[in-house]
């Protein structure tokens, strides 16, 4: 536009030139709809011209060009009328609307397909969860002297525990944590759990059993995944426990009011080396309890926002020592898990109680 200090006539001339330039562009440019709208805006702003008056002026452009050419003795080709310009602009608008409608339809199709895939994935995850639950001990069957709990941070879990009788008064047990989370961890968990139950029916020595499972995991593991695991056998009549650990957190042996001992790992996790040896450790429960757990318990946050860690674990175990065995694992987890049940990692806990 003209400078603020320009004379009135100069300002008007600039406005007329701007409007004339845009009016001419209506007949030259491709986007005629935008050009027409700009002309209407400028004429209304500068000269208070209505839309109907604007269209009349635009209609005169083609006629004026033909008359001027005739007066000057020039020959020009057939001029496009304003009605033709409007039809072209409306056709372009219709094409744009169709394009928008097609994009909307394609978006609806993509969203529908996404929802179908999500629903299918949800069904498959629920099925995987049910398969995992079938690999854990039946929660409805309470065996004397042993109990456990598994809480998953995601739909499927990388933790598991198991126990089953191996002769009169003897019980085989294990607790394990697969590296990582999600479906990969869940698949390796299912394989390890199946190997423990299948091979453990014939091999009652925990160290030898872990060595067998380790070789199988090493041969088929992928992306550097591994499994930390505790395996053992308890004689429920005498209270004697034989325990072997593959890189897992120390099992905690608690008396009625105090810590009796801890049993740290003396071998690496399963799947690291095919020739690993897993030594057994034998001890007496002395009427106390043996607690096996995964790092999800230690990393759980207390009410103050701090993680439980080892000192907190010992304190919590002491506080719940008098809770009946069948209720204790749930009571311990409830004391460290938020009301909304949100977990950062899978949490698994198993308790083996000695004969009083």
Coordinates of C-alpha atoms in Angstrom, one line a residue:
X1 CA 0.0 0.0 0.0
X2 CA 1.0 3.7 -0.3
X3 CA 3.0 5.4 2.5
X4 CA 1.0 7.0 5.3
X5 CA 2.1 10.5 4.3
X6 CA 1.1 10.1 0.7
X7 CA -1.4 12.4 -0.8
X8 CA -5.0 11.2 -1.1
X9 CA -5.0 11.0 -4.8
X10 CA -1.8 8.9 -4.7
X11 CA -3.3 6.6 -2.2
X12 CA -6.5 6.1 -4.3
X13 CA -4.4 5.4 -7.4
X14 CA -2.5 2.7 -5.5
X15 CA -5.7 1.1 -4.3
X16 CA -7.2 1.2 -7.8
X17 CA -4.0 -0.3 -9.3
X18 CA -4.0 -3.1 -6.7
X19 CA -7.7 -3.9 -7.4
X20 CA -7.2 -3.8 -11.1
X21 CA -4.2 -6.1 -10.9
X22 CA -6.2 -8.7 -9.0
X23 CA -9.2 -8.3 -11.3
X24 CA -7.0 -9.1 -14.3
X25 CA -5.5 -12.1 -12.4
X26 CA -9.0 -13.6 -12.2
X27 CA -8.8 -14.3 -15.9
X28 CA -5.1 -15.4 -15.9
X29 CA -4.4 -17.5 -12.8
X30 CA -5.2 -21.1 -12.1
X31 CA -6.8 -20.7 -8.7
X32 CA -9.7 -18.5 -9.9
X33 CA -11.7 -19.0 -6.7
X34 CA -9.0 -17.5 -4.5
X35 CA -8.5 -14.6 -6.9
X36 CA -12.2 -13.8 -7.0
X37 CA -12.4 -13.9 -3.2
X38 CA -9.4 -11.5 -3.0
X39 CA -11.0 -9.1 -5.4
X40 CA -14.2 -9.0 -3.4
X41 CA -12.2 -8.4 -0.2
X42 CA -10.1 -5.6 -1.7
X43 CA -13.1 -3.8 -3.3
X44 CA -15.2 -4.0 -0.2
X45 CA -12.3 -2.7 2.0
X46 CA -11.2 0.1 -0.3
X47 CA -14.4 1.2 -2.0
X48 CA -17.2 -0.4 0.0
X49 CA -18.3 -2.4 -3.0
X50 CA -20.7 -5.3 -2.4
X51 CA -20.1 -8.8 -3.7
X52 CA -22.8 -8.4 -6.4
X53 CA -21.3 -5.1 -7.6
X54 CA -17.8 -6.8 -7.6
X55 CA -19.1 -9.6 -9.8
X56 CA -20.6 -7.1 -12.2
X57 CA -17.3 -5.2 -12.5
X58 CA -15.5 -8.5 -13.2
X59 CA -18.0 -9.3 -15.9
X60 CA -17.2 -5.9 -17.5
X61 CA -13.5 -6.7 -17.7
X62 CA -13.8 -9.2 -20.6
X63 CA -16.2 -6.9 -22.5
X64 CA -14.0 -3.9 -21.9
X65 CA -11.0 -5.8 -23.2
X66 CA -12.8 -6.7 -26.4
X67 CA -14.1 -3.1 -26.9
X68 CA -10.7 -1.6 -26.3
X69 CA -9.1 -4.0 -28.8
X70 CA -11.6 -3.1 -31.4
X71 CA -11.2 0.6 -30.9
X72 CA -7.4 0.3 -31.3
X73 CA -7.7 -1.9 -34.4
X74 CA -6.2 -4.9 -32.6
X75 CA -7.4 -8.5 -33.0
X76 CA -7.7 -10.5 -29.9
X77 CA -8.8 -14.1 -29.4
X78 CA -12.1 -15.0 -27.9
X79 CA -12.2 -13.8 -24.3
X80 CA -13.4 -15.9 -21.4
X81 CA -16.6 -14.6 -19.9
X82 CA -17.0 -14.1 -16.2
X83 CA -19.7 -16.8 -16.2
X84 CA -17.1 -19.2 -17.6
X85 CA -14.6 -18.1 -14.9
X86 CA -17.2 -18.7 -12.2
X87 CA -18.0 -22.2 -13.6
X88 CA -14.3 -23.0 -13.6
X89 CA -13.9 -21.8 -10.1
X90 CA -16.9 -23.8 -8.9
X91 CA -15.6 -26.9 -10.7
X92 CA -12.3 -26.5 -8.9
X93 CA -14.1 -26.1 -5.6
X94 CA -16.1 -29.3 -6.4
X95 CA -12.9 -31.2 -7.2
X96 CA -11.3 -30.0 -4.0
X97 CA -14.4 -31.1 -2.1
X98 CA -14.3 -34.5 -3.7
X99 CA -10.6 -34.7 -2.9
X100 CA -11.3 -33.8 0.8
X101 CA -14.1 -36.3 0.9
X102 CA -11.8 -39.0 -0.5
X103 CA -9.1 -38.1 2.1
X104 CA -11.8 -38.3 4.8
X105 CA -12.9 -41.7 3.5
X106 CA -9.4 -43.0 3.4
X107 CA -8.7 -41.7 6.9
X108 CA -11.9 -43.5 8.1
X109 CA -10.8 -46.7 6.4
X110 CA -7.3 -46.4 8.0
X111 CA -8.7 -45.8 11.5
X112 CA -11.1 -48.7 11.0
X113 CA -8.3 -51.0 10.0
X114 CA -6.2 -49.8 13.0
X115 CA -9.0 -50.5 15.3
X116 CA -9.5 -54.0 13.8
X117 CA -5.7 -54.7 14.2
X118 CA -5.8 -53.4 17.8
X119 CA -8.8 -55.6 18.7
X120 CA -7.1 -58.6 17.1
X121 CA -3.9 -57.9 19.0
X122 CA -5.8 -57.5 22.2
X123 CA -7.4 -60.9 21.7
X124 CA -4.1 -62.5 21.0
X125 CA -2.5 -60.9 24.1
X126 CA -5.4 -62.0 26.3
X127 CA -4.9 -65.5 24.9
X128 CA -1.2 -65.3 25.6
X129 CA -2.1 -64.2 29.2
X130 CA -4.4 -67.2 29.6
X131 CA -1.6 -69.5 28.3
X132 CA 0.8 -68.0 30.8
X133 CA -1.6 -68.4 33.7
X134 CA -2.0 -72.0 32.8
X135 CA 1.8 -72.5 33.3
X136 CA 1.6 -71.1 36.9
X137 CA 0.4 -73.3 39.8
X138 CA -3.4 -73.4 40.1
X139 CA -4.4 -70.6 42.5
X140 CA -7.4 -72.6 43.6
X141 CA -5.3 -75.4 44.9
X142 CA -3.4 -74.7 48.2
X143 CA -0.6 -77.1 48.9
X144 CA 0.7 -77.1 52.5
X145 CA 3.8 -75.2 53.2
X146 CA 4.1 -73.3 49.9
X147 CA 2.4 -70.3 48.2
X148 CA 3.2 -67.8 45.5
X149 CA 2.0 -64.7 43.6
X150 CA 2.7 -63.3 40.1
X151 CA 1.7 -59.7 39.1
X152 CA 2.6 -58.5 35.6
X153 CA 3.4 -54.9 34.7
X154 CA 2.0 -55.6 31.2
X155 CA -0.6 -57.9 29.7
X156 CA 2.0 -60.7 29.7
X157 CA 4.7 -61.3 32.2
X158 CA 8.4 -62.3 32.0
X159 CA 8.3 -63.7 35.6
X160 CA 7.1 -67.1 36.7
X161 CA 7.1 -69.5 39.6
X162 CA 6.2 -73.2 39.9
X163 CA 6.1 -76.0 42.4
X164 CA 4.9 -79.6 42.4
X165 CA 5.4 -82.8 44.4
X166 CA 8.4 -85.1 43.6
X167 CA 7.8 -88.0 45.9
X168 CA 6.5 -88.3 49.4
X169 CA 6.9 -85.1 51.5
X170 CA 9.2 -83.5 48.9
X171 CA 8.3 -80.5 46.8
X172 CA 10.2 -79.1 43.8
X173 CA 10.0 -75.4 43.3
X174 CA 11.4 -72.5 41.2
X175 CA 11.1 -68.8 40.6
X176 CA 12.5 -67.0 37.6
X177 CA 12.8 -63.6 35.9
X178 CA 13.3 -63.3 32.1
X179 CA 15.3 -60.3 30.9
X180 CA 13.2 -57.6 29.3
X181 CA 9.5 -57.2 29.1
X182 CA 6.6 -57.8 26.7
X183 CA 6.0 -60.6 24.3
X184 CA 9.7 -61.7 23.8
X185 CA 10.1 -62.1 27.6
X186 CA 6.7 -63.9 27.8
X187 CA 7.8 -66.4 25.1
X188 CA 11.1 -67.2 26.8
X189 CA 9.2 -67.4 30.1
X190 CA 6.8 -70.0 28.7
X191 CA 9.7 -72.1 27.3
X192 CA 11.7 -72.0 30.6
X193 CA 8.6 -72.9 32.7
X194 CA 7.9 -75.8 30.4
X195 CA 11.5 -77.0 30.6
X196 CA 11.5 -76.8 34.4
X197 CA 8.3 -78.9 34.7
X198 CA 9.2 -81.4 32.0
X199 CA 12.8 -82.0 32.9
X200 CA 12.2 -81.6 36.7
X201 CA 10.0 -84.7 36.8
X202 CA 13.0 -86.8 36.2
X203 CA 15.9 -84.7 37.6
X204 CA 15.5 -83.9 41.3
X205 CA 18.9 -82.3 41.8
X206 CA 18.4 -78.5 41.4
X207 CA 21.9 -77.8 40.2
X208 CA 21.8 -80.5 37.5
X209 CA 18.3 -79.4 36.5
X210 CA 19.5 -75.8 36.0
X211 CA 22.4 -77.0 33.9
X212 CA 20.1 -78.9 31.6
X213 CA 17.8 -75.9 31.2
X214 CA 20.7 -73.6 30.7
X215 CA 22.0 -75.6 27.7
X216 CA 18.6 -75.5 26.1
X217 CA 18.1 -71.8 26.7
X218 CA 21.7 -71.0 25.4
X219 CA 21.1 -72.9 22.1
X220 CA 17.8 -71.1 21.3
X221 CA 18.0 -67.7 23.1
X222 CA 17.9 -64.6 20.8
X223 CA 18.9 -60.9 21.1
X224 CA 21.1 -61.6 24.1
X225 CA 18.1 -62.6 26.4
X226 CA 18.8 -64.5 29.5
X227 CA 16.9 -65.9 32.6
X228 CA 17.7 -65.5 36.3
X229 CA 16.3 -68.5 38.2
X230 CA 16.2 -70.1 41.6
X231 CA 15.4 -73.9 41.8
X232 CA 15.2 -76.2 44.7
X233 CA 13.6 -79.1 46.5
X234 CA 12.2 -79.0 50.0
X235 CA 11.6 -81.9 52.3
X236 CA 8.5 -80.8 54.1
X237 CA 8.9 -83.5 56.8
X238 CA 12.4 -82.5 57.9
X239 CA 12.6 -78.9 56.7
X240 CA 15.7 -79.5 54.6
X241 CA 16.1 -77.4 51.5
X242 CA 18.4 -77.9 48.5
X243 CA 18.7 -74.7 46.5
X244 CA 20.6 -73.7 43.4
X245 CA 20.7 -70.2 41.8
X246 CA 21.4 -69.0 38.3
X247 CA 22.2 -65.3 38.8
X248 CA 19.1 -64.6 40.7
X249 CA 18.5 -62.3 43.7
X250 CA 19.4 -63.9 47.1
X251 CA 16.7 -66.0 48.6
X252 CA 15.9 -64.7 52.1
X253 CA 15.5 -67.1 55.1
X254 CA 13.5 -65.5 57.9
X255 CA 12.7 -66.7 61.3
X256 CA 9.8 -65.6 63.4
X257 CA 11.3 -62.2 64.2
X258 CA 14.7 -62.0 62.6
X259 CA 16.7 -62.7 59.5
X260 CA 18.4 -66.2 59.6
X261 CA 20.3 -66.0 56.3
X262 CA 20.5 -65.1 52.6
X263 CA 21.6 -67.4 49.8
X264 CA 23.1 -65.4 46.9
X265 CA 23.8 -66.7 43.4
X266 CA 27.0 -68.6 42.7
X267 CA 26.5 -69.0 39.0
X268 CA 25.5 -66.7 36.0
X269 CA 22.0 -66.5 34.6
X270 CA 20.7 -69.1 32.2
X271 CA 21.6 -68.6 28.6
X272 CA 24.9 -66.9 29.2
X273 CA 27.3 -69.8 28.9
X274 CA 26.5 -73.4 27.9
X275 CA 29.1 -74.9 30.4
X276 CA 28.0 -73.0 33.5
X277 CA 27.9 -75.1 36.7
X278 CA 25.2 -74.4 39.3
X279 CA 26.3 -75.6 42.8
X280 CA 23.7 -76.7 45.3
X281 CA 23.3 -75.2 48.8
X282 CA 21.6 -77.3 51.5
X283 CA 20.2 -75.9 54.8
X284 CA 17.4 -76.4 57.3
X285 CA 14.4 -74.1 57.4
X286 CA 14.5 -74.3 61.2
X287 CA 10.8 -73.6 61.3
X288 CA 11.2 -70.4 59.5
X289 CA 10.3 -69.3 55.9
X290 CA 12.2 -69.0 52.7
X291 CA 11.3 -66.0 50.5
X292 CA 12.0 -66.1 46.7
X293 CA 11.2 -62.9 44.8
X294 CA 12.0 -60.9 41.6
X295 CA 13.4 -57.4 41.3
X296 CA 9.8 -56.1 40.8
X297 CA 9.3 -56.4 44.5
X298 CA 12.5 -54.5 45.4
X299 CA 11.8 -51.8 42.9
X300 CA 8.2 -51.3 44.0
X301 CA 7.6 -47.8 45.5
X302 CA 6.3 -47.3 49.0
X303 CA 3.7 -44.7 50.0
X304 CA 6.5 -42.1 50.4
X305 CA 7.7 -42.7 46.8
X306 CA 10.9 -44.4 47.7
X307 CA 11.7 -47.9 46.4
X308 CA 11.5 -50.8 48.8
X309 CA 15.0 -52.1 48.3
X310 CA 16.6 -54.8 50.5
X311 CA 16.2 -53.0 53.9
X312 CA 12.5 -52.3 53.2
X313 CA 12.0 -55.9 52.1
X314 CA 13.3 -57.3 55.4
X315 CA 11.1 -54.9 57.3
X316 CA 8.0 -55.8 55.3
X317 CA 8.7 -59.5 55.7
X318 CA 8.9 -59.1 59.5
X319 CA 5.7 -57.0 59.6
X320 CA 3.8 -59.8 57.8
X321 CA 5.4 -62.8 59.5
X322 CA 2.2 -63.6 61.4
X323 CA -0.1 -63.4 58.4
X324 CA -1.4 -66.9 57.4
X325 CA 0.7 -68.4 54.5
X326 CA -2.2 -68.5 52.1
X327 CA -2.7 -64.7 52.5
X328 CA 0.8 -63.5 53.1
X329 CA 2.1 -63.1 49.5
X330 CA -0.9 -61.0 48.6
X331 CA -0.6 -59.0 51.9
X332 CA 3.1 -58.3 51.1
X333 CA 2.4 -57.2 47.6
X334 CA -0.5 -55.0 48.7
X335 CA 1.8 -53.2 51.1
X336 CA 4.1 -52.0 48.3
X337 CA 1.8 -51.7 45.3
X338 CA -0.3 -48.5 44.6
X339 CA -4.0 -48.6 44.9
X340 CA -4.3 -48.4 41.1
X341 CA -2.1 -51.5 40.8
X342 CA 0.5 -49.8 38.6
X343 CA 3.8 -51.6 38.4
X344 CA 7.1 -50.6 36.8
X345 CA 8.2 -54.2 36.5
X346 CA 6.7 -57.7 36.9
X347 CA 6.5 -58.7 40.6
X348 CA 6.7 -62.4 41.7
X349 CA 6.9 -63.7 45.2
X350 CA 7.0 -67.3 46.5
X351 CA 7.1 -68.4 50.2
X352 CA 8.2 -71.8 51.5
X353 CA 7.3 -72.3 55.1
X354 CA 9.1 -74.7 57.4
X355 CA 7.4 -77.1 59.7
X356 CA 6.7 -75.5 63.1

